[in-house]
CSV table of C-alpha atoms in Angstrom, one decimal:
chain,number,residue,atom,x,y,z
J,115,MET,CA,0.0,0.0,-0.2
J,116,PRO,CA,1.6,3.5,-0.8
J,117,ARG,CA,2.9,5.2,2.1
J,118,PHE,CA,3.1,9.0,3.1
J,119,PHE,CA,4.0,11.2,5.7
J,120,THR,CA,1.7,13.9,7.0
J,121,ASP,CA,1.4,16.2,9.9
J,122,HIS,CA,-2.3,16.9,9.1
J,123,ILE,CA,-3.8,13.8,11.2
J,124,GLY,CA,-7.3,14.6,12.9
J,125,LYS,CA,-9.5,12.6,14.9
J,126,THR,CA,-11.3,10.9,12.0
J,127,GLN,CA,-10.0,12.4,9.0
J,128,ALA,CA,-6.5,13.1,7.8
J,129,ARG,CA,-4.8,15.3,5.0
J,130,ILE,CA,-2.0,15.4,2.4
J,131,ILE,CA,-0.8,18.4,0.9
J,132,GLY,CA,1.8,19.7,-1.6
J,133,ASP,CA,3.9,17.3,-3.8
J,134,ASP,CA,2.3,14.0,-2.3
J,135,ALA,CA,-1.0,15.3,-3.3
J,136,VAL,CA,-0.1,15.7,-6.8
J,137,HIS,CA,1.7,12.5,-6.8
J,138,ILE,CA,-1.2,10.6,-5.6
J,139,GLY,CA,-3.6,11.9,-8.2
J,140,ARG,CA,-1.5,12.0,-11.3
J,141,SER,CA,1.3,9.7,-11.0
J,142,LEU,CA,-0.1,6.9,-8.8
J,143,ARG,CA,-3.8,7.6,-10.5
J,144,MET,CA,-5.6,6.9,-7.2
J,145,ARG,CA,-9.1,7.0,-6.9
J,146,LEU,CA,-11.6,7.8,-4.4
J,147,GLY,CA,-12.0,4.7,-1.9
J,148,ASP,CA,-8.5,3.5,-2.6
J,149,GLU,CA,-6.5,2.8,0.7
J,150,ILE,CA,-3.1,4.4,1.8
J,151,ILE,CA,-0.9,4.7,4.9
J,152,LEU,CA,-0.1,7.7,6.3
J,153,CYS,CA,2.7,8.0,8.8
J,154,ASN,CA,2.8,10.5,11.9
J,155,ALA,CA,5.2,10.5,14.7
J,156,GLY,CA,5.8,6.8,14.6
J,157,THR,CA,1.9,5.9,14.2
J,158,GLU,CA,0.7,4.2,11.0
J,159,TYR,CA,-2.9,5.5,10.1
J,160,VAL,CA,-4.4,3.3,7.2
J,161,CYS,CA,-6.8,5.7,5.4
J,162,LYS,CA,-9.5,5.6,2.6
J,163,ILE,CA,-9.1,8.5,0.1
J,164,LEU,CA,-12.3,10.5,0.1
J,165,THR,CA,-11.4,13.6,-2.2
J,166,ILE,CA,-8.5,14.1,-4.4
J,167,SER,CA,-7.4,17.6,-6.2
J,168,ASN,CA,-4.0,19.0,-7.1
J,169,THR,CA,-3.4,20.5,-3.7
J,170,GLU,CA,-4.8,18.4,-1.1
J,171,VAL,CA,-6.1,14.8,-0.5
J,172,VAL,CA,-8.5,14.1,2.3
J,173,CYS,CA,-9.0,10.6,3.6
J,174,ASP,CA,-11.1,9.0,6.3
J,175,ILE,CA,-9.0,7.3,9.0
J,176,VAL,CA,-9.9,3.6,9.0
J,177,SER,CA,-7.5,2.2,11.7
J,178,SER,CA,-4.2,3.1,13.5
J,179,HIS,CA,-1.3,1.4,15.1
J,180,LYS,CA,2.0,2.3,16.2
J,181,THR,CA,4.6,1.3,13.7
J,182,THR,CA,6.5,-1.9,14.3
J,183,ALA,CA,9.4,-0.8,11.8
J,184,GLU,CA,11.0,1.9,14.3
J,185,PRO,CA,13.9,0.6,16.3
J,186,SER,CA,13.9,0.8,20.2
J,187,ILE,CA,16.9,3.1,20.2
J,188,SER,CA,16.9,6.7,19.0
J,189,LEU,CA,20.3,6.8,16.9
J,190,THR,CA,21.8,10.0,15.8
J,191,LEU,CA,24.7,9.8,13.1
J,192,TYR,CA,27.0,13.2,13.6
J,193,GLN,CA,28.8,13.1,10.1
J,194,ALA,CA,31.8,15.1,8.9
J,195,VAL,CA,30.7,16.4,5.3
J,196,PRO,CA,32.6,14.8,3.0
J,197,LYS,CA,33.2,15.4,-0.4
J,198,LEU,CA,30.7,15.3,-3.5
J,199,ASP,CA,27.3,13.7,-3.2
J,200,LYS,CA,28.5,11.3,-0.4
J,201,LEU,CA,26.2,12.9,2.0
J,202,GLU,CA,23.2,12.0,-0.1
J,203,PHE,CA,24.3,8.6,0.1
J,204,ILE,CA,24.8,8.7,3.8
J,205,VAL,CA,21.6,10.0,4.2
J,206,GLN,CA,19.7,7.7,2.4
J,207,LYS,CA,21.4,4.5,4.0
J,208,ALA,CA,21.3,5.8,7.4
J,209,THR,CA,17.5,6.3,6.9
J,210,GLU,CA,16.9,2.9,5.6
J,211,LEU,CA,18.8,1.3,8.2
J,212,GLY,CA,16.9,3.4,11.1
J,213,CYS,CA,18.6,6.5,12.3
J,214,ALA,CA,16.3,8.8,13.8
J,215,LYS,CA,18.4,11.9,13.2
J,216,ILE,CA,21.5,13.0,11.1
J,217,VAL,CA,23.5,15.9,12.0
J,218,PRO,CA,26.2,16.9,9.4
J,219,PHE,CA,29.0,19.0,10.9
J,220,LEU,CA,32.4,20.4,9.9
J,221,SER,CA,35.6,19.0,11.1
J,222,GLY,CA,39.4,20.2,10.8
J,223,ARG,CA,39.6,17.6,7.9
J,224,CYS,CA,36.5,18.5,6.0
J,225,VAL,CA,37.6,19.2,2.5
J,226,SER,CA,34.1,20.4,1.5
J,227,ARG,CA,33.1,23.5,3.6
J,228,PRO,CA,29.7,24.7,2.6
J,229,ASP,CA,28.5,27.8,4.0
J,230,ALA,CA,25.1,28.3,5.8
J,231,LYS,CA,23.8,29.6,2.5
J,232,SER,CA,24.7,27.0,0.3
J,233,PHE,CA,24.3,24.3,2.6
J,234,ALA,CA,20.4,25.5,3.3
J,235,LYS,CA,19.7,24.4,-0.4
J,236,LYS,CA,21.5,21.1,0.0
J,237,ARG,CA,19.7,20.2,3.3
J,238,GLU,CA,16.4,20.9,1.4
J,239,ARG,CA,17.6,18.0,-1.0
J,240,LEU,CA,19.0,15.8,1.7
J,241,SER,CA,15.8,16.1,3.7
J,242,LYS,CA,13.8,15.0,0.5
J,243,ILE,CA,16.2,12.0,0.1
J,244,ALA,CA,15.4,11.1,3.5
J,245,LEU,CA,11.6,11.3,3.1
J,246,GLU,CA,12.0,9.0,0.0
J,247,ALA,CA,14.0,6.6,1.8
J,248,ALA,CA,11.8,6.6,4.7
J,249,LYS,CA,8.5,6.0,2.6
J,250,GLN,CA,10.5,3.1,0.8
J,251,SER,CA,11.9,1.6,3.6
J,252,GLY,CA,8.5,1.5,5.5
J,253,ARG,CA,10.0,4.0,8.4
J,254,GLY,CA,7.5,5.1,10.9
J,255,ILE,CA,9.2,8.5,11.1
J,256,CYS,CA,11.3,10.6,8.7
J,257,PRO,CA,14.7,11.2,10.3
J,258,GLU,CA,15.7,14.9,10.6
J,259,VAL,CA,18.4,16.1,8.7
J,260,ALA,CA,20.0,19.0,10.8
J,261,ASP,CA,21.5,22.3,9.9
J,262,ILE,CA,25.3,22.2,9.6
J,263,ILE,CA,27.0,22.7,12.9
J,264,SER,CA,30.6,23.3,14.2
J,265,PHE,CA,32.7,20.3,15.4
J,266,LYS,CA,32.5,21.5,18.8
J,267,GLN,CA,28.7,22.0,19.0
J,268,ALA,CA,28.4,18.3,17.6
J,269,VAL,CA,30.8,17.1,20.2
J,270,SER,CA,28.4,18.8,22.6
J,271,GLU,CA,25.3,17.5,21.1
J,272,LEU,CA,27.0,13.9,20.8
J,273,SER,CA,28.0,14.0,24.6
J,274,GLN,CA,24.2,14.3,25.3
J,275,ASN,CA,23.3,10.8,24.2
J,276,ASP,CA,23.2,8.0,26.3
J,277,VAL,CA,25.8,6.2,24.7
J,278,ALA,CA,28.3,8.6,22.7
J,279,LEU,CA,30.6,6.9,20.3
J,280,ILE,CA,33.2,8.3,17.9
J,281,CYS,CA,34.7,6.0,15.1
J,282,TYR,CA,38.4,6.8,15.1
J,283,GLU,CA,40.6,5.4,12.2
J,284,LYS,CA,43.5,5.1,14.8
J,285,GLY,CA,41.4,2.4,16.6
J,286,GLY,CA,39.6,2.1,19.7
J,287,LYS,CA,37.0,-0.4,21.1
J,288,SER,CA,35.2,-2.7,18.9
J,289,LEU,CA,31.4,-1.8,18.9
J,290,ASN,CA,30.5,-5.3,20.1
J,291,GLU,CA,32.4,-4.4,23.5
J,292,ILE,CA,30.2,-1.4,24.0
J,293,CYS,CA,27.0,-2.1,26.6
J,294,PHE,CA,23.7,-0.5,25.2
J,295,ASP,CA,21.6,-1.9,27.9
J,296,TYR,CA,19.0,0.6,29.1
J,297,ALA,CA,20.3,2.9,26.4
J,298,HIS,CA,17.5,4.9,24.6
J,299,SER,CA,19.5,7.5,22.7
J,300,VAL,CA,23.0,6.6,20.8
J,301,GLY,CA,25.1,9.0,19.1
J,302,VAL,CA,27.8,7.8,16.7
J,303,MET,CA,30.1,10.4,15.0
J,304,ILE,CA,31.9,9.5,12.0
J,305,GLY,CA,34.7,11.6,10.1
J,306,SER,CA,35.2,12.8,6.5
J,307,GLU,CA,37.8,11.6,3.9
J,308,GLY,CA,40.8,12.4,6.1
J,309,GLY,CA,39.2,11.2,9.6
J,310,PHE,CA,39.8,12.9,12.7
J,311,GLU,CA,42.7,15.2,14.2
J,312,GLN,CA,44.0,13.7,17.6
J,313,ALA,CA,43.0,16.8,19.3
J,314,GLU,CA,39.3,15.9,18.0
J,315,ALA,CA,39.5,12.7,19.0
J,316,ASN,CA,40.5,13.7,22.2
J,317,LEU,CA,37.9,16.5,22.8
J,318,CYS,CA,35.5,13.8,22.4
J,319,VAL,CA,36.7,11.3,25.1
J,320,GLN,CA,37.1,14.3,27.4
J,321,ASN,CA,33.0,15.0,26.9
J,322,GLY,CA,32.5,11.4,27.6
J,323,ALA,CA,32.5,9.6,24.1
J,324,VAL,CA,34.0,6.2,23.9
J,325,LEU,CA,36.7,5.9,20.7
J,326,ILE,CA,35.7,3.1,18.5
J,327,GLY,CA,37.6,1.3,15.7
J,328,LEU,CA,36.0,-0.2,12.9
J,329,GLY,CA,38.4,-3.1,12.5
J,330,PRO,CA,41.9,-3.2,10.6
J,331,ARG,CA,40.6,-2.5,7.0
J,332,ILE,CA,40.3,1.3,6.2
J,333,LEU,CA,36.7,2.3,5.2
J,334,ARG,CA,35.7,4.9,3.0
J,335,CYS,CA,34.0,7.7,4.7
J,336,GLU,CA,30.7,6.7,3.0
J,337,THR,CA,31.0,3.1,4.1
J,338,ALA,CA,32.1,3.5,7.7
J,339,PRO,CA,28.7,5.2,8.7
J,340,VAL,CA,26.5,2.4,6.9
J,341,ALA,CA,28.9,-0.3,8.7
J,342,ALA,CA,28.7,1.4,12.0
J,343,VAL,CA,25.0,1.9,12.1
J,344,SER,CA,24.2,-1.6,11.0
J,345,ILE,CA,26.3,-3.1,13.5
J,346,ILE,CA,24.7,-0.9,16.4
J,347,MET,CA,21.2,-1.9,15.2
J,348,SER,CA,22.5,-5.5,15.3
J,349,LEU,CA,23.8,-5.2,18.8
J,350,THR,CA,20.8,-3.5,20.1
J,351,GLY,CA,18.6,-6.4,18.5
J,352,ASN,CA,17.1,-4.1,16.2
J,353,MET,CA,18.3,-6.0,12.8
I,110,MET,CA,53.3,3.5,1.7
I,111,PRO,CA,51.8,2.6,-1.9
I,112,ARG,CA,50.3,-0.8,-1.9
I,113,PHE,CA,50.2,-3.4,-4.8
I,114,PHE,CA,49.0,-6.9,-5.5
I,115,THR,CA,51.4,-9.3,-7.3
I,116,ASP,CA,51.7,-12.8,-8.4
I,117,HIS,CA,55.4,-12.6,-8.9
I,118,ILE,CA,57.3,-13.1,-5.5
I,119,GLY,CA,60.7,-14.7,-5.5
I,120,LYS,CA,62.9,-15.6,-2.8
I,121,THR,CA,64.7,-12.3,-2.4
I,122,GLN,CA,62.8,-10.4,-5.4
I,123,ALA,CA,59.3,-9.5,-6.5
I,124,ARG,CA,58.3,-8.2,-9.7
I,125,ILE,CA,55.3,-5.8,-10.7
I,126,ILE,CA,54.2,-5.8,-14.1
I,127,GLY,CA,51.3,-4.2,-16.2
I,128,ASP,CA,49.4,-1.3,-15.4
I,129,ASP,CA,50.6,-1.2,-11.8
I,130,ALA,CA,54.3,-1.0,-13.0
I,131,VAL,CA,53.1,1.7,-15.3
I,132,HIS,CA,51.5,3.5,-12.6
I,133,ILE,CA,54.4,3.2,-10.2
I,134,GLY,CA,56.8,5.0,-12.9
I,135,ARG,CA,54.6,7.4,-14.2
I,136,SER,CA,51.7,8.7,-12.0
I,137,LEU,CA,53.3,7.8,-8.4
I,138,ARG,CA,56.6,9.3,-10.2
I,139,MET,CA,58.7,6.6,-7.7
I,140,ARG,CA,62.4,6.3,-7.7
I,141,LEU,CA,64.9,3.5,-7.3
I,142,GLY,CA,65.4,2.7,-3.6
I,143,ASP,CA,61.7,3.9,-2.7
I,144,GLU,CA,59.7,1.7,-0.5
I,145,ILE,CA,56.4,-0.2,-1.6
I,146,ILE,CA,54.1,-2.9,-0.1
I,147,LEU,CA,53.6,-5.7,-2.3
I,148,CYS,CA,50.7,-8.4,-1.3
I,149,ASN,CA,50.4,-11.7,-2.1
I,150,ALA,CA,48.0,-14.7,-0.4
I,151,GLY,CA,47.8,-12.8,2.8
I,152,THR,CA,51.4,-11.8,3.4
I,153,GLU,CA,52.7,-8.3,3.0
I,154,TYR,CA,56.3,-7.7,1.7
I,155,VAL,CA,58.2,-4.3,2.2
I,156,CYS,CA,60.1,-3.9,-1.0
I,157,LYS,CA,62.7,-1.5,-2.1
I,158,ILE,CA,62.4,-0.6,-5.9
I,159,LEU,CA,65.8,-1.6,-7.9
I,160,THR,CA,64.4,-1.2,-11.4
I,161,ILE,CA,61.6,0.7,-13.2
I,162,SER,CA,60.5,0.4,-16.8
I,163,ASN,CA,57.1,0.7,-18.6
I,164,THR,CA,56.6,-2.8,-18.2
I,165,GLU,CA,58.0,-4.2,-15.0
I,166,VAL,CA,59.3,-2.9,-11.8
I,167,VAL,CA,61.7,-5.3,-9.9
I,168,CYS,CA,62.2,-4.8,-6.2
I,169,ASP,CA,64.3,-6.4,-3.4
I,170,ILE,CA,62.4,-7.9,-0.8
I,171,VAL,CA,63.2,-6.3,2.9
I,172,SER,CA,61.0,-7.8,5.1
I,173,SER,CA,57.8,-9.9,5.1
I,174,HIS,CA,54.9,-10.5,7.6
I,175,LYS,CA,51.4,-11.9,7.5
I,176,THR,CA,48.9,-9.0,6.9
I,177,THR,CA,46.9,-8.4,10.1
I,178,ALA,CA,44.1,-6.8,7.9
I,179,GLU,CA,42.5,-10.4,7.0
I,180,PRO,CA,39.4,-11.5,8.8
I,181,SER,CA,39.5,-14.7,10.6
I,182,ILE,CA,36.5,-16.1,8.6
I,183,SER,CA,36.3,-16.7,4.7
I,184,LEU,CA,33.2,-15.0,3.9
I,185,THR,CA,31.7,-15.1,0.4
I,186,LEU,CA,29.0,-12.9,-0.7
I,187,TYR,CA,26.6,-15.0,-3.0
I,188,GLN,CA,24.7,-11.8,-4.6
I,189,ALA,CA,21.5,-11.7,-7.1
I,190,VAL,CA,22.8,-9.6,-10.0
I,191,PRO,CA,20.5,-6.1,-9.2
I,192,LYS,CA,20.1,-3.5,-11.9
I,193,LEU,CA,22.5,-0.6,-13.3
I,194,ASP,CA,25.9,-0.5,-11.6
I,195,LYS,CA,24.7,-1.4,-8.3
I,196,LEU,CA,26.9,-4.5,-8.6
I,197,GLU,CA,29.9,-2.5,-8.8
I,198,PHE,CA,29.0,-0.6,-5.4
I,199,ILE,CA,28.6,-3.9,-3.9
I,200,VAL,CA,32.0,-5.5,-5.1
I,201,GLN,CA,33.5,-2.3,-3.6
I,202,LYS,CA,31.8,-2.4,-0.4
I,203,ALA,CA,32.2,-6.0,0.4
I,204,THR,CA,36.1,-5.8,-0.5
I,205,GLU,CA,36.5,-2.8,2.1
I,206,LEU,CA,34.5,-4.9,4.6
I,207,GLY,CA,36.5,-8.0,4.3
I,208,CYS,CA,34.9,-10.6,1.9
I,209,ALA,CA,37.1,-13.2,0.6
I,210,LYS,CA,35.0,-13.8,-2.7
I,211,ILE,CA,31.7,-12.1,-4.3
I,212,VAL,CA,29.6,-14.6,-6.4
I,213,PRO,CA,27.0,-13.0,-8.7
I,214,PHE,CA,24.3,-15.4,-9.7
I,215,LEU,CA,20.6,-15.1,-11.4
I,216,SER,CA,17.6,-15.6,-9.4
I,217,GLY,CA,14.0,-15.6,-10.5
I,218,ARG,CA,13.4,-12.1,-10.0
I,219,CYS,CA,16.6,-10.5,-11.3
I,220,VAL,CA,15.7,-8.1,-13.9
I,221,SER,CA,19.3,-7.5,-15.4
I,222,ARG,CA,20.1,-10.8,-16.8
I,223,PRO,CA,23.4,-10.6,-18.5
I,224,ASP,CA,24.7,-13.3,-20.8
I,225,ALA,CA,28.0,-14.9,-20.2
I,226,LYS,CA,29.4,-13.0,-23.1
I,227,SER,CA,28.5,-9.7,-21.5
I,228,PHE,CA,29.1,-10.7,-18.1
I,229,ALA,CA,32.6,-11.5,-18.9
I,230,LYS,CA,33.3,-7.7,-19.9
I,231,LYS,CA,31.7,-6.7,-16.8
I,232,ARG,CA,33.7,-8.9,-14.6
I,233,GLU,CA,36.7,-7.6,-15.7
I,234,ARG,CA,35.4,-4.4,-14.7
I,235,LEU,CA,34.4,-5.6,-11.3
I,236,SER,CA,37.5,-7.3,-10.8
I,237,LYS,CA,39.3,-4.0,-11.0
I,238,ILE,CA,37.0,-2.4,-8.6
I,239,ALA,CA,37.7,-5.3,-6.4
I,240,LEU,CA,41.6,-4.7,-6.7
I,241,GLU,CA,41.4,-0.8,-6.1
I,242,ALA,CA,39.2,-1.2,-3.3
I,243,ALA,CA,41.7,-3.9,-2.0
I,244,LYS,CA,44.5,-1.7,-2.3
I,245,GLN,CA,42.8,1.1,-0.6
I,246,SER,CA,41.2,-0.5,2.2
I,247,GLY,CA,44.6,-2.4,3.0
I,248,ARG,CA,43.5,-5.9,2.3
I,249,GLY,CA,46.0,-8.8,2.3
I,250,ILE,CA,44.3,-10.6,-0.4
I,251,CYS,CA,42.1,-9.2,-3.4
I,252,PRO,CA,38.5,-11.0,-3.3
I,253,GLU,CA,38.0,-13.0,-6.5
I,254,VAL,CA,34.8,-11.8,-8.3
I,255,ALA,CA,33.5,-15.1,-9.4
I,256,ASP,CA,31.8,-15.9,-13.0
I,257,ILE,CA,27.8,-15.4,-13.2
I,258,ILE,CA,26.2,-18.8,-12.0
I,259,SER,CA,22.7,-20.2,-12.1
I,260,PHE,CA,20.6,-19.9,-8.6
I,261,LYS,CA,20.8,-23.6,-8.3
I,262,GLN,CA,24.8,-23.6,-8.7
I,263,ALA,CA,24.7,-20.6,-6.0
I,264,VAL,CA,22.8,-22.6,-3.7
I,265,SER,CA,25.1,-25.5,-4.0
I,266,GLU,CA,28.1,-23.6,-3.4
I,267,LEU,CA,26.4,-21.8,-0.5
I,268,SER,CA,25.8,-25.0,1.3
I,269,GLN,CA,29.2,-25.6,1.4
I,270,ASN,CA,30.2,-23.3,3.8
I,271,ASP,CA,30.5,-23.9,7.4
I,272,VAL,CA,27.8,-21.4,8.1
I,273,ALA,CA,25.3,-20.9,5.1
I,274,LEU,CA,22.8,-17.8,5.4
I,275,ILE,CA,20.2,-16.4,3.0
I,276,CYS,CA,18.8,-13.0,3.7
I,277,TYR,CA,15.1,-13.3,3.3
I,278,GLU,CA,12.7,-10.3,3.0
I,279,LYS,CA,10.0,-12.0,4.7
I,280,GLY,CA,11.9,-12.7,7.7
I,281,GLY,CA,13.9,-15.2,9.6
I,282,LYS,CA,16.6,-15.3,12.4
I,283,SER,CA,18.5,-12.0,13.3
I,284,LEU,CA,22.1,-12.6,12.6
I,285,ASN,CA,22.9,-12.2,16.1
I,286,GLU,CA,21.4,-15.1,17.1
I,287,ILE,CA,23.7,-17.2,14.6
I,288,CYS,CA,26.4,-19.4,16.1
I,289,PHE,CA,29.8,-18.5,14.3
I,290,ASP,CA,32.0,-20.5,16.7
I,291,TYR,CA,34.4,-22.6,14.8
I,292,ALA,CA,33.3,-21.6,11.7
I,293,HIS,CA,36.0,-20.9,9.3
I,294,SER,CA,33.9,-20.5,6.0
I,295,VAL,CA,30.7,-18.4,5.9
I,296,GLY,CA,28.3,-17.7,3.0
I,297,VAL,CA,25.8,-15.1,2.7
I,298,MET,CA,23.1,-15.0,-0.2
I,299,ILE,CA,21.5,-11.6,-0.8
I,300,GLY,CA,18.4,-11.1,-3.3
I,301,SER,CA,18.3,-8.6,-6.5
I,302,GLU,CA,15.8,-5.8,-6.2
I,303,GLY,CA,12.6,-8.0,-5.9
I,304,GLY,CA,14.3,-10.4,-3.2
I,305,PHE,CA,13.5,-14.1,-3.4
I,306,GLU,CA,10.7,-16.5,-4.2
I,307,GLN,CA,9.4,-18.6,-1.5
I,308,ALA,CA,10.6,-21.6,-3.6
I,309,GLU,CA,14.1,-20.3,-3.6
I,310,ALA,CA,14.1,-19.6,-0.1
I,311,ASN,CA,12.6,-23.1,0.5
I,312,LEU,CA,15.4,-24.8,-1.6
I,313,CYS,CA,18.3,-22.8,0.4
I,314,VAL,CA,16.8,-24.3,3.6
I,315,GLN,CA,16.5,-27.6,2.2
I,316,ASN,CA,20.0,-27.5,1.6
I,317,GLY,CA,21.2,-26.3,4.8
I,318,ALA,CA,21.1,-22.6,4.8
I,319,VAL,CA,19.5,-20.4,7.6
I,320,LEU,CA,17.1,-17.9,6.8
I,321,ILE,CA,17.9,-14.6,7.8
I,322,GLY,CA,15.9,-11.3,8.4
I,323,LEU,CA,17.6,-8.2,8.5
I,324,GLY,CA,15.0,-6.4,10.6
I,325,PRO,CA,11.4,-4.7,10.0
I,326,ARG,CA,12.8,-1.9,7.8
I,327,ILE,CA,13.1,-2.8,3.9
I,328,LEU,CA,16.6,-2.4,2.8
I,329,ARG,CA,17.5,-1.6,-0.8
I,330,CYS,CA,19.2,-4.4,-2.5
I,331,GLU,CA,22.7,-2.6,-2.4
I,332,THR,CA,22.2,-1.9,1.2
I,333,ALA,CA,21.3,-5.3,2.4
I,334,PRO,CA,25.0,-6.9,1.8
I,335,VAL,CA,26.7,-3.9,3.1
I,336,ALA,CA,24.7,-4.2,6.4
I,337,ALA,CA,24.9,-7.9,6.7
I,338,VAL,CA,28.5,-8.4,5.7
I,339,SER,CA,29.3,-5.5,8.3
I,340,ILE,CA,27.2,-7.4,11.0
I,341,ILE,CA,28.7,-10.7,10.4
I,342,MET,CA,32.2,-9.0,10.7
I,343,SER,CA,31.4,-7.6,14.0
I,344,LEU,CA,29.5,-10.9,15.3
I,345,THR,CA,33.0,-13.0,14.3
I,346,GLY,CA,35.4,-10.2,16.0
I,347,ASN,CA,36.6,-8.8,12.8
I,348,MET,CA,35.7,-5.6,13.2
């Protein structure tokens, strides 16, 4: 059944506006009475279409239930901005694999250093990629792609998680040595192409993060987050 | 230090021929006396360059040691051929993450069905991608990209591994429920875009493979192998 995210959930009816409304009427050629699934904040609503226009689709809510696709942990990926379109790839894969939030930041070795204005445009595109990946993978929420922040801000946010991890190319603990029991929020920080400077790793540790090594093979900066997120989801029983 | 694979390792000297020889002399502009690392069958040789020509680089072997980057298990990825260039992506990531071999095969739902002749050309390209990824990630061996085989052949090969797994979109055990103790060879089979037919999953089980579910979120066919390989490497203490 087609799946959409919407903020417009009422008691008995729900609305879809914008691009998705056009998509339902034109591309999917759906008709009145057809069923769709609407998602909002981790709840799935099975709905029947009442009216379709170019600007709005109105539905009756038939039933609702908590989605079973959301992981038991809230995993935030803090990702140093890589070159080219690698961030798009990372956002797509992190969404499929169950991340709750993706926070891009600038570390000392980031080569690509977009300013706030040019990142605003990029962020719009990244949010669209997250939304499409969330729909396609059957997520109950669409992960937020946060605004770009400084390394210091990222460390501060990272350390607020119940479990805070930084993947460091010079090694550290294995993910399977980390205790995730009772952790609700987990944060994992990954570097860009050049990895992290020693001082950056130190700052993370001073702020309570644990250094993680992803094994003896050198992973590309877009492979590391996919591997780390997959392993964390497996270790916490979410995969 | 630059890193190359070669089959030409003697008692005191080693040779590099072909593209890599050209690369060493022209692109890297290396000189006589410079040190490089040569890899062969899991052993690393620290070498000093003796002579450079366009067809051959001859080196003195300074020292050798078993590479520490190779995992303790021999993991083969049996991958149903996906559409477009996704197989290239999968080969690159599987190599970085430590796979020993990648075996493409055709299942019932494969949309892209290259014949033997057109795949031979593709295989050449895939092998080059594996070689580049092996060099870049510091592998001790370069994984073999096998010739394309039928589903039945793939099942037969899969079942010869100490642990044989098939990732099935309709669910199964979690990877963290699998016992990898004493397993040397592990095989994991992943579907193409449409996943597997019930009869295909059944045939795998009849041949001793275990059905694996990769969680409640629907992973793209190129995400599933990266996630599965990462998790297996973590669970076996190789990441």
